[in-house]
Amino acid sequence: MKKRTYIYKNFERFWHWAQALLIIFLMITGFEVHGSFSLMGYEEAVLFHDIAAWAFTVLILFTIFWHFATGSCEHYIPSNKFVKEQINYYIIGIFKGAHHPTKKTSYNKFNPLQRLTYFGFKILIIPVQFVTGFIYMYYMYPENPIDIKSLEIIALIHTFGAFLLIVFIIAHVYLLTTNEEPKESFMAMVTGWEELDIDPEEEHKQHMQYAVDKSTAGYYRLNNEGKFIDVNRAWLDLYKCKDKSNIIGKHFSTTRKKEDLKSLENLISDVLKGKSFKAIPSVRKCFDGKFAKHVLSINPTYENNEIIGCEGFIIDNPEI
Amino acid sequence: MKKKNTKEFVKILLLSVIIPFALVFIIENLIKNLKSRDNDINIVNCTKDTLPSVVDHSEFEILKKKFSNPSELTQACISCHNKRDEELMASSHWTWDRLVVRENGDSVRIGKKNMINNYCIATNTNTWKCTSCHAGYGYKDKNFNFKDTKKMDCIVCHDKTGAYDKQPLGSGFPVEEKRKFGDKTYFTPDYNYIARNVGKPTIRNCGKCHFFGGGGNNVKHGDLSDDLFHADKDMDVHMDENGNKMTCIDCHKTNRHNMKGKLYRSMPINKDRLYCYDCHTEAPHVNNTLNRHTNKISCQTCHIPVYAKGAPTKMSWDWSEAGKLNKRGYRISEYDSLGRSTFKTEKGAFTWESNVKPEYVWSNGNVEHYIYGDKINDTSKILKINKIHGSYGDSASKIIPVKIHRGQQIFDTENSVLIPPHVYGDKKDAFKKGLDWKLSSAKGMKEAGLEFSGKYSFIKTEMHYPINHMVAPVEKSLKCIDCHSKNGRLENIKGFYIPGRDSNAILDWIGILMIIGTLGGVLVHGLIRAFKK
């Protein structure tokens, strides 16, 4: 089952592309400083590399804050589940037209290899580049307070990190094509939306909640003492009740004519014994004192095989 | 849906592409603005002395009397300017030496009297010729009385008329009657005229000697030539006739006849030095990355990209070829197409260069010198007559530009010492006259108080002259890439990492292989996928 899903948030997309551009820009200027080629002039290359490094630092600091603040960091926590399967897929399965061993969902965006790689990228490469980069920038002549003899070791680590980043970008772009719909996946990083396979069970669960919340039938739930635990929006509207707190904890008798109470008590005691009823016509006493008619359904609610209360829907029906 | 996609796309494009680049553009322009402040050079402690002449020397009776020799004029000077003679007596313009503690702990007075160079080699028996540049009269050998203030030459530095010249071969005396040396005629100075026109030294006073070290224009230093008498901006930004109009003493400030900024080649300890940052501050650049360079790079390194911009300077002197005669037994004089002397029988072979790129060495300001009698450890190696101390690991060291003058000169093979030969004279024992190394060495060694074994050979030597003058305008100074590249200016200074010059070949190969490997892997993987479909 496919469903169009909002998977990358605004900030994530901005961060992704800004980071991509900055890394490429840093790569170009950095390799000019390294002496690999001559493009914009050495002084300019150094200057721009420094500026881009500062921009990157700001971006990264804010991104770290964002990841923790929104809890998005959980997407990057590596897990060893399905790692083997994922590797097997890339080595063997993909050539046989097998399906991806893991599903991409909005709450589990990355496959286990992505998790591992991105985690390494964030924890290893970027911090190492950051630290060596700033040493490079401000500790040119390493004598005081710590004598590290020469910039050499710092420069070499920084250069190695740069090579790793190039490799990362190549692999990253290629692996995009291993998606079932590469173009869609790419656009997802642009628009945030992607057609994703949905777990029917999960989808069902999510939707049921939506169905009850948004239904025009009123929903209610009582505990075994006959007191309200929960109602939905439609219920409040039907009863002309302005606020949920006015009803929660109250006994059902407040919502009925005095004459009807006797039969209602009998009905509920039957339900609490395990019976269910559908379409019982009733008269409700609204919060403005007026009366109206509806039909109701009622069934027991269970916890650990014990009846703990009852619930049901009411549908407004002035005709009865 | 499509419309929404496009909208989102534009939004993302704006956010992640245009904004960062707009920022870079803005920052770049800011930097350009900062850079355009070229003329805002921050100068400190640099004030030109604009005081008018305090007294009118032409009104002094004592200066109106008839002077028959320069020494009488000196006495007239001292009669008013008393005590100034004592100041000069302590200064190196007069003593030609300094008391120093050598590496081995000895306290020695070293100077021209006991140092050896690889040009004319040594003063020693030739002193009478060299001392035409001594601030005194009659210093013809080691018996000169350095306490006799009557022998001091005040006017060589203080003459403002330009009419005063010391003769080339007269131990510091001007001529007594009109005389010709080579192309130039020397006249008896009009002492009264000169005495009425004295003042602070000008470039001409200093340059008269300092631009002609080694016996000719720019021969020795390379960065001090008569081009500085009328320099333009390209020749020297400070001494530019139409610009800053600075003279020697604007930097070489003088306090009681003690001059600041001693010649590195002969000043063994790091004292009384003169630094660019005395006026320019330690952070003179707008670009802070450049400012941090001053930690290890002297200003001169970048700001004097070439020296000997006008007159050529001597780059090598091979004495071992001296003495050669042509087939008919006559002396040889050879010149190159630019009229520069390349061979002379009585001197040997020379090379000259102009617009020379300096060589670069580490320097902490301390220099060690070869003096008479020092043993040469290994005569098969090049002997550094003056060794500039410094290294990357020494926090006081900076990279400086130097002129290296390479020579081959005579040494005693048995005693392993350099020989200060007798070169100039009328008798056979002067090499110039007799072309006999044995005789001239014997005389020179005897005079120097050294033992001569009678056996001699020639050794390769180097002299390092730090380059400090002929500062280029900012647009002509070195660019980053001049050093930050392979085979750049600092190619020979090893032992530390310069980005752009150095890289680890193994690491670079690993990196390249990693990239090729990934590209290859991706390509193969993709091809298999394409065919399996």
Tab-separated table of N, CA, C and O in Angstrom, chain A residues 223-317:
chain	number	residue	atom	x	y	z
A	223	ASN	N	-16.841	4.662	32.641
A	223	ASN	CA	-16.204	3.627	33.463
A	223	ASN	C	-17.305	2.771	34.089
A	223	ASN	O	-18.502	3.017	33.882
A	224	ASN	N	-16.901	1.786	34.887
A	224	ASN	CA	-17.910	0.870	35.393
A	224	ASN	C	-18.809	1.481	36.469
A	224	ASN	O	-19.771	0.876	36.921
A	225	GLU	N	-18.490	2.720	36.877
A	225	GLU	CA	-19.409	3.425	37.783
A	225	GLU	C	-20.398	4.289	37.003
A	225	GLU	O	-21.226	4.989	37.588
A	226	GLY	N	-20.279	4.276	35.685
A	226	GLY	CA	-21.195	5.062	34.865
A	226	GLY	C	-20.745	6.508	34.696
A	226	GLY	O	-21.529	7.361	34.307
A	227	LYS	N	-19.474	6.800	35.001
A	227	LYS	CA	-18.984	8.173	34.849
A	227	LYS	C	-18.213	8.320	33.538
A	227	LYS	O	-17.539	7.386	33.090
A	228	PHE	N	-18.330	9.547	32.926
A	228	PHE	CA	-17.695	9.782	31.635
A	228	PHE	C	-16.164	9.824	31.751
A	228	PHE	O	-15.607	10.467	32.638
A	229	ILE	N	-15.520	9.074	30.876
A	229	ILE	CA	-14.051	9.133	30.806
A	229	ILE	C	-13.646	9.954	29.577
A	229	ILE	O	-12.734	10.747	29.611
A	230	ASP	N	-14.354	9.770	28.458
A	230	ASP	CA	-13.948	10.433	27.220
A	230	ASP	C	-15.163	10.643	26.330
A	230	ASP	O	-16.098	9.833	26.341
A	231	VAL	N	-15.117	11.755	25.583
A	231	VAL	CA	-16.115	11.975	24.549
A	231	VAL	C	-15.407	12.615	23.361
A	231	VAL	O	-14.291	13.120	23.521
A	232	ASN	N	-16.019	12.581	22.172
A	232	ASN	CA	-15.366	13.260	21.032
A	232	ASN	C	-16.039	14.602	20.767
A	232	ASN	O	-16.989	15.002	21.463
A	233	ARG	N	-15.510	15.261	19.754
A	233	ARG	CA	-15.969	16.611	19.415
A	233	ARG	C	-17.481	16.612	19.100
A	233	ARG	O	-18.239	17.438	19.582
A	234	ALA	N	-17.855	15.588	18.253
A	234	ALA	CA	-19.252	15.525	17.817
A	234	ALA	C	-20.192	15.359	19.019
A	234	ALA	O	-21.286	15.932	19.057
A	235	TRP	N	-19.804	14.577	20.003
A	235	TRP	CA	-20.612	14.360	21.197
A	235	TRP	C	-20.884	15.694	21.887
A	235	TRP	O	-22.011	16.022	22.238
A	236	LEU	N	-19.788	16.479	22.057
A	236	LEU	CA	-19.918	17.779	22.721
A	236	LEU	C	-20.882	18.676	21.952
A	236	LEU	O	-21.703	19.368	22.531
A	237	ASP	N	-20.784	18.638	20.604
A	237	ASP	CA	-21.664	19.462	19.786
A	237	ASP	C	-23.128	19.048	19.967
A	237	ASP	O	-24.009	19.893	20.117
A	238	LEU	N	-23.325	17.700	19.944
A	238	LEU	CA	-24.703	17.215	20.070
A	238	LEU	C	-25.315	17.634	21.407
A	238	LEU	O	-26.489	17.943	21.503
A	239	TYR	N	-24.532	17.623	22.438
A	239	TYR	CA	-25.021	17.977	23.780
A	239	TYR	C	-24.920	19.461	24.065
A	239	TYR	O	-25.160	19.895	25.193
A	240	LYS	N	-24.482	20.251	23.050
A	240	LYS	CA	-24.308	21.701	23.231
A	240	LYS	C	-23.386	22.001	24.419
A	240	LYS	O	-23.613	22.920	25.177
A	241	CYS	N	-22.429	21.099	24.614
A	241	CYS	CA	-21.475	21.273	25.729
A	241	CYS	C	-20.280	22.060	25.209
A	241	CYS	O	-19.724	21.719	24.170
A	242	LYS	N	-19.929	23.157	25.932
A	242	LYS	CA	-18.867	24.033	25.417
A	242	LYS	C	-17.478	23.468	25.685
A	242	LYS	O	-16.558	23.632	24.911
A	243	ASP	N	-17.352	22.782	26.816
A	243	ASP	CA	-16.001	22.325	27.171
A	243	ASP	C	-16.033	20.899	27.679
A	243	ASP	O	-16.951	20.512	28.417
A	244	LYS	N	-15.032	20.145	27.257
A	244	LYS	CA	-14.925	18.736	27.650
A	244	LYS	C	-14.898	18.588	29.170
A	244	LYS	O	-15.462	17.640	29.745
A	245	SER	N	-14.286	19.528	29.879
A	245	SER	CA	-14.106	19.401	31.333
A	245	SER	C	-15.458	19.466	32.078
A	245	SER	O	-15.570	19.014	33.201
A	246	ASN	N	-16.487	20.010	31.364
A	246	ASN	CA	-17.813	20.073	31.999
A	246	ASN	C	-18.456	18.707	32.138
A	246	ASN	O	-19.419	18.543	32.882
A	247	ILE	N	-17.961	17.702	31.364
A	247	ILE	CA	-18.639	16.409	31.344
A	247	ILE	C	-17.788	15.285	31.924
A	247	ILE	O	-18.312	14.356	32.544
A	248	ILE	N	-16.467	15.384	31.732
A	248	ILE	CA	-15.585	14.304	32.202
A	248	ILE	C	-15.740	14.149	33.713
A	248	ILE	O	-15.668	15.122	34.465
A	249	GLY	N	-15.948	12.903	34.151
A	249	GLY	CA	-16.065	12.614	35.583
A	249	GLY	C	-17.515	12.684	36.094
A	249	GLY	O	-17.807	12.243	37.208
A	250	LYS	N	-18.419	13.208	35.236
A	250	LYS	CA	-19.831	13.310	35.663
A	250	LYS	C	-20.545	11.990	35.411
A	250	LYS	O	-20.161	11.205	34.541
A	251	HIS	N	-21.623	11.732	36.160
A	251	HIS	CA	-22.398	10.507	35.977
A	251	HIS	C	-23.334	10.673	34.786
A	251	HIS	O	-23.767	11.789	34.496
A	252	PHE	N	-23.630	9.536	34.079
A	252	PHE	CA	-24.458	9.658	32.864
A	252	PHE	C	-25.862	10.204	33.150
A	252	PHE	O	-26.530	10.702	32.269
A	253	SER	N	-26.287	10.107	34.434
A	253	SER	CA	-27.647	10.555	34.751
A	253	SER	C	-27.861	12.034	34.447
A	253	SER	O	-28.986	12.462	34.197
A	254	THR	N	-26.808	12.827	34.457
A	254	THR	CA	-26.953	14.263	34.181
A	254	THR	C	-27.341	14.531	32.743
A	254	THR	O	-27.713	15.646	32.408
A	255	THR	N	-27.238	13.505	31.872
A	255	THR	CA	-27.494	13.735	30.442
A	255	THR	C	-28.865	13.198	30.017
A	255	THR	O	-29.151	13.145	28.829
A	256	ARG	N	-29.673	12.794	30.960
A	256	ARG	CA	-30.945	12.152	30.603
A	256	ARG	C	-32.132	12.744	31.363
A	256	ARG	O	-31.952	13.365	32.429
A	257	LYS	N	-33.348	12.459	30.790
A	257	LYS	CA	-34.607	12.753	31.511
A	257	LYS	C	-34.652	11.850	32.723
A	257	LYS	O	-34.200	10.707	32.666
A	258	LYS	N	-35.296	12.343	33.823
A	258	LYS	CA	-35.406	11.528	35.028
A	258	LYS	C	-36.173	10.235	34.752
A	258	LYS	O	-35.855	9.156	35.244
A	259	GLU	N	-37.233	10.339	33.880
A	259	GLU	CA	-38.078	9.171	33.628
A	259	GLU	C	-37.318	8.052	32.942
A	259	GLU	O	-37.664	6.883	33.115
A	260	ASP	N	-36.355	8.388	32.120
A	260	ASP	CA	-35.631	7.374	31.348
A	260	ASP	C	-34.558	6.667	32.152
A	260	ASP	O	-34.024	5.647	31.732
A	261	LEU	N	-34.214	7.210	33.324
A	261	LEU	CA	-33.040	6.724	34.040
A	261	LEU	C	-33.132	5.253	34.404
A	261	LEU	O	-32.160	4.516	34.311
A	262	LYS	N	-34.317	4.844	34.821
A	262	LYS	CA	-34.489	3.479	35.288
A	262	LYS	C	-34.090	2.483	34.198
A	262	LYS	O	-33.248	1.595	34.416
A	263	SER	N	-34.690	2.679	32.960
A	263	SER	CA	-34.414	1.740	31.873
A	263	SER	C	-32.942	1.796	31.464
A	263	SER	O	-32.319	0.787	31.113
A	264	LEU	N	-32.374	2.996	31.538
A	264	LEU	CA	-30.963	3.167	31.155
A	264	LEU	C	-30.032	2.415	32.100
A	264	LEU	O	-29.079	1.750	31.686
A	265	GLU	N	-30.335	2.510	33.401
A	265	GLU	CA	-29.522	1.788	34.389
A	265	GLU	C	-29.546	0.287	34.096
A	265	GLU	O	-28.511	-0.389	34.168
A	266	ASN	N	-30.742	-0.232	33.785
A	266	ASN	CA	-30.858	-1.651	33.453
A	266	ASN	C	-29.989	-2.004	32.240
A	266	ASN	O	-29.286	-3.009	32.229
A	267	LEU	N	-30.078	-1.118	31.226
A	267	LEU	CA	-29.309	-1.328	29.999
A	267	LEU	C	-27.807	-1.421	30.307
A	267	LEU	O	-27.115	-2.365	29.924
A	268	ILE	N	-27.307	-0.467	31.086
A	268	ILE	CA	-25.870	-0.415	31.375
A	268	ILE	C	-25.423	-1.601	32.205
A	268	ILE	O	-24.351	-2.177	31.972
A	269	SER	N	-26.291	-1.990	33.169
A	269	SER	CA	-25.870	-3.133	33.979
A	269	SER	C	-25.791	-4.383	33.101
A	269	SER	O	-24.930	-5.239	33.306
A	270	ASP	N	-26.688	-4.473	32.042
A	270	ASP	CA	-26.582	-5.587	31.100
A	270	ASP	C	-25.257	-5.541	30.350
A	270	ASP	O	-24.571	-6.552	30.176
A	271	VAL	N	-24.915	-4.336	29.890
A	271	VAL	CA	-23.676	-4.160	29.118
A	271	VAL	C	-22.471	-4.536	29.967
A	271	VAL	O	-21.552	-5.222	29.516
A	272	LEU	N	-22.477	-4.089	31.244
A	272	LEU	CA	-21.345	-4.392	32.117
A	272	LEU	C	-21.252	-5.889	32.397
A	272	LEU	O	-20.233	-6.368	32.867
A	273	LYS	N	-22.314	-6.612	32.095
A	273	LYS	CA	-22.252	-8.065	32.218
A	273	LYS	C	-21.760	-8.701	30.909
A	273	LYS	O	-21.578	-9.913	30.829
A	274	GLY	N	-21.644	-7.885	29.857
A	274	GLY	CA	-21.045	-8.443	28.647
A	274	GLY	C	-21.922	-8.312	27.408
A	274	GLY	O	-21.508	-8.691	26.308
A	275	LYS	N	-23.097	-7.745	27.532
A	275	LYS	CA	-23.986	-7.642	26.374
A	275	LYS	C	-23.672	-6.386	25.566
A	275	LYS	O	-23.116	-5.419	26.089
A	276	SER	N	-24.045	-6.415	24.250
A	276	SER	CA	-23.931	-5.222	23.400
A	276	SER	C	-25.281	-4.927	22.774
A	276	SER	O	-26.081	-5.829	22.556
A	277	PHE	N	-25.528	-3.632	22.503
A	277	PHE	CA	-26.781	-3.235	21.863
A	277	PHE	C	-26.498	-2.288	20.741
A	277	PHE	O	-25.516	-1.540	20.775
A	278	LYS	N	-27.367	-2.331	19.659
A	278	LYS	CA	-27.192	-1.369	18.586
A	278	LYS	C	-28.502	-0.603	18.370
A	278	LYS	O	-29.584	-1.158	18.541
A	279	ALA	N	-28.387	0.633	18.072
A	279	ALA	CA	-29.524	1.472	17.656
A	279	ALA	C	-30.660	1.519	18.667
A	279	ALA	O	-31.792	1.119	18.402
A	280	ILE	N	-30.341	2.006	19.855
A	280	ILE	CA	-31.394	2.209	20.853
A	280	ILE	C	-31.831	3.656	20.793
A	280	ILE	O	-31.006	4.564	20.968
A	281	PRO	N	-33.099	3.947	20.503
A	281	PRO	CA	-33.543	5.338	20.465
A	281	PRO	C	-33.550	5.925	21.880
A	281	PRO	O	-33.980	5.244	22.819
A	282	SER	N	-33.072	7.148	22.001
A	282	SER	CA	-33.017	7.775	23.320
A	282	SER	C	-33.291	9.257	23.203
A	282	SER	O	-33.185	9.846	22.118
A	283	VAL	N	-33.575	9.880	24.343
A	283	VAL	CA	-33.741	11.331	24.403
A	283	VAL	C	-32.630	11.867	25.299
A	283	VAL	O	-32.431	11.377	26.404
A	284	ARG	N	-31.936	12.865	24.806
A	284	ARG	CA	-30.835	13.426	25.609
A	284	ARG	C	-31.212	14.779	26.151
A	284	ARG	O	-32.022	15.502	25.566
A	285	LYS	N	-30.623	15.059	27.326
A	285	LYS	CA	-30.839	16.369	27.943
A	285	LYS	C	-29.582	17.201	27.660
A	285	LYS	O	-28.498	16.930	28.173
A	286	CYS	N	-29.765	18.215	26.778
A	286	CYS	CA	-28.581	19.007	26.391
A	286	CYS	C	-28.193	19.951	27.517
A	286	CYS	O	-28.949	20.172	28.444
A	287	PHE	N	-27.003	20.540	27.398
A	287	PHE	CA	-26.497	21.408	28.465
A	287	PHE	C	-27.273	22.719	28.555
A	287	PHE	O	-27.207	23.406	29.565
A	288	ASP	N	-28.001	23.084	27.475
A	288	ASP	CA	-28.821	24.311	27.548
A	288	ASP	C	-30.225	24.011	28.096
A	288	ASP	O	-31.101	24.849	28.067
A	289	GLY	N	-30.472	22.730	28.583
A	289	GLY	CA	-31.729	22.370	29.206
A	289	GLY	C	-32.763	21.802	28.241
A	289	GLY	O	-33.760	21.239	28.664
A	290	LYS	N	-32.464	21.949	26.877
A	290	LYS	CA	-33.414	21.430	25.903
A	290	LYS	C	-33.206	19.925	25.731
A	290	LYS	O	-32.175	19.379	26.125
A	291	PHE	N	-34.226	19.286	25.097
A	291	PHE	CA	-34.118	17.847	24.850
A	291	PHE	C	-34.018	17.585	23.364
A	291	PHE	O	-34.532	18.342	22.541
A	292	ALA	N	-33.325	16.489	22.993
A	292	ALA	CA	-33.204	16.104	21.587
A	292	ALA	C	-33.138	14.596	21.520
A	292	ALA	O	-32.882	13.939	22.534
A	293	LYS	N	-33.357	14.077	20.262
A	293	LYS	CA	-33.417	12.626	20.132
A	293	LYS	C	-32.208	12.101	19.372
A	293	LYS	O	-31.688	12.761	18.458
A	294	HIS	N	-31.774	10.886	19.729
A	294	HIS	CA	-30.704	10.228	18.992
A	294	HIS	C	-30.826	8.731	19.186
A	294	HIS	O	-31.589	8.260	20.040
A	295	VAL	N	-30.088	7.986	18.330
A	295	VAL	CA	-29.965	6.554	18.590
A	295	VAL	C	-28.567	6.314	19.111
A	295	VAL	O	-27.632	7.013	18.747
A	296	LEU	N	-28.428	5.284	19.945
A	296	LEU	CA	-27.094	5.035	20.470
A	296	LEU	C	-26.734	3.573	20.319
A	296	LEU	O	-27.601	2.695	20.263
A	297	SER	N	-25.409	3.354	20.237
A	297	SER	CA	-24.881	1.996	20.299
A	297	SER	C	-24.088	1.909	21.582
A	297	SER	O	-23.622	2.921	22.096
A	298	ILE	N	-23.966	0.715	22.126
A	298	ILE	CA	-23.217	0.564	23.363
A	298	ILE	C	-22.613	-0.821	23.429
A	298	ILE	O	-23.197	-1.803	22.972
A	299	ASN	N	-21.371	-0.857	23.891
A	299	ASN	CA	-20.684	-2.145	24.049
A	299	ASN	C	-19.706	-2.040	25.214
A	299	ASN	O	-19.268	-0.935	25.565
A	300	PRO	N	-19.350	-3.163	25.829
A	300	PRO	CA	-18.441	-3.103	26.973
A	300	PRO	C	-16.994	-2.853	26.525
A	300	PRO	O	-16.620	-3.147	25.394
A	301	THR	N	-16.204	-2.267	27.413
A	301	THR	CA	-14.755	-2.135	27.160
A	301	THR	C	-14.019	-3.054	28.120
A	301	THR	O	-14.438	-3.252	29.259
A	302	TYR	N	-12.913	-3.621	27.614
A	302	TYR	CA	-12.193	-4.641	28.386
A	302	TYR	C	-10.782	-4.180	28.722
A	302	TYR	O	-10.151	-3.429	27.976
A	303	GLU	N	-10.294	-4.676	29.839
A	303	GLU	CA	-8.858	-4.567	30.116
A	303	GLU	C	-8.473	-5.836	30.829
A	303	GLU	O	-9.088	-6.175	31.857
A	304	ASN	N	-7.484	-6.564	30.308
A	304	ASN	CA	-7.086	-7.865	30.871
A	304	ASN	C	-8.302	-8.790	31.054
A	304	ASN	O	-8.472	-9.404	32.111
A	305	ASN	N	-9.095	-8.848	29.979
A	305	ASN	CA	-10.272	-9.723	29.974
A	305	ASN	C	-11.328	-9.373	31.028
A	305	ASN	O	-12.242	-10.128	31.286
A	306	GLU	N	-11.216	-8.218	31.637
A	306	GLU	CA	-12.226	-7.818	32.632
A	306	GLU	C	-12.946	-6.604	32.096
A	306	GLU	O	-12.308	-5.702	31.521
A	307	ILE	N	-14.232	-6.567	32.310
A	307	ILE	CA	-14.997	-5.421	31.822
A	307	ILE	C	-14.716	-4.222	32.735
A	307	ILE	O	-14.837	-4.320	33.967
A	308	ILE	N	-14.267	-3.142	32.150
A	308	ILE	CA	-13.948	-1.967	32.982
A	308	ILE	C	-14.889	-0.804	32.695
A	308	ILE	O	-14.760	0.259	33.286
A	309	GLY	N	-15.799	-0.975	31.736
A	309	GLY	CA	-16.718	0.111	31.430
A	309	GLY	C	-17.409	-0.155	30.114
A	309	GLY	O	-17.500	-1.312	29.680
A	310	CYS	N	-17.937	0.926	29.521
A	310	CYS	CA	-18.590	0.733	28.244
A	310	CYS	C	-18.364	1.951	27.372
A	310	CYS	O	-17.953	3.014	27.856
A	311	GLU	N	-18.656	1.788	26.038
A	311	GLU	CA	-18.517	2.910	25.116
A	311	GLU	C	-19.471	2.723	23.954
A	311	GLU	O	-20.035	1.615	23.787
A	312	GLY	N	-19.630	3.765	23.197
A	312	GLY	CA	-20.500	3.649	22.048
A	312	GLY	C	-20.630	4.962	21.320
A	312	GLY	O	-19.952	5.944	21.653
A	313	PHE	N	-21.453	4.979	20.272
A	313	PHE	CA	-21.681	6.175	19.471
A	313	PHE	C	-23.136	6.603	19.560
A	313	PHE	O	-24.013	5.786	19.781
A	314	ILE	N	-23.347	7.888	19.399
A	314	ILE	CA	-24.726	8.358	19.291
A	314	ILE	C	-24.885	9.050	17.961
A	314	ILE	O	-23.978	9.754	17.508
A	315	ILE	N	-25.992	8.818	17.276
A	315	ILE	CA	-26.272	9.488	16.009
A	315	ILE	C	-27.574	10.260	16.180
A	315	ILE	O	-28.587	9.712	16.577
A	316	ASP	N	-27.448	11.555	15.917
A	316	ASP	CA	-28.595	12.449	16.089
A	316	ASP	C	-29.738	12.005	15.162
A	316	ASP	O	-29.512	11.775	13.973
A	317	ASN	N	-30.936	11.889	15.699
A	317	ASN	CA	-32.069	11.478	14.880
A	317	ASN	C	-33.361	12.062	15.436
A	317	ASN	O	-34.031	11.475	16.260
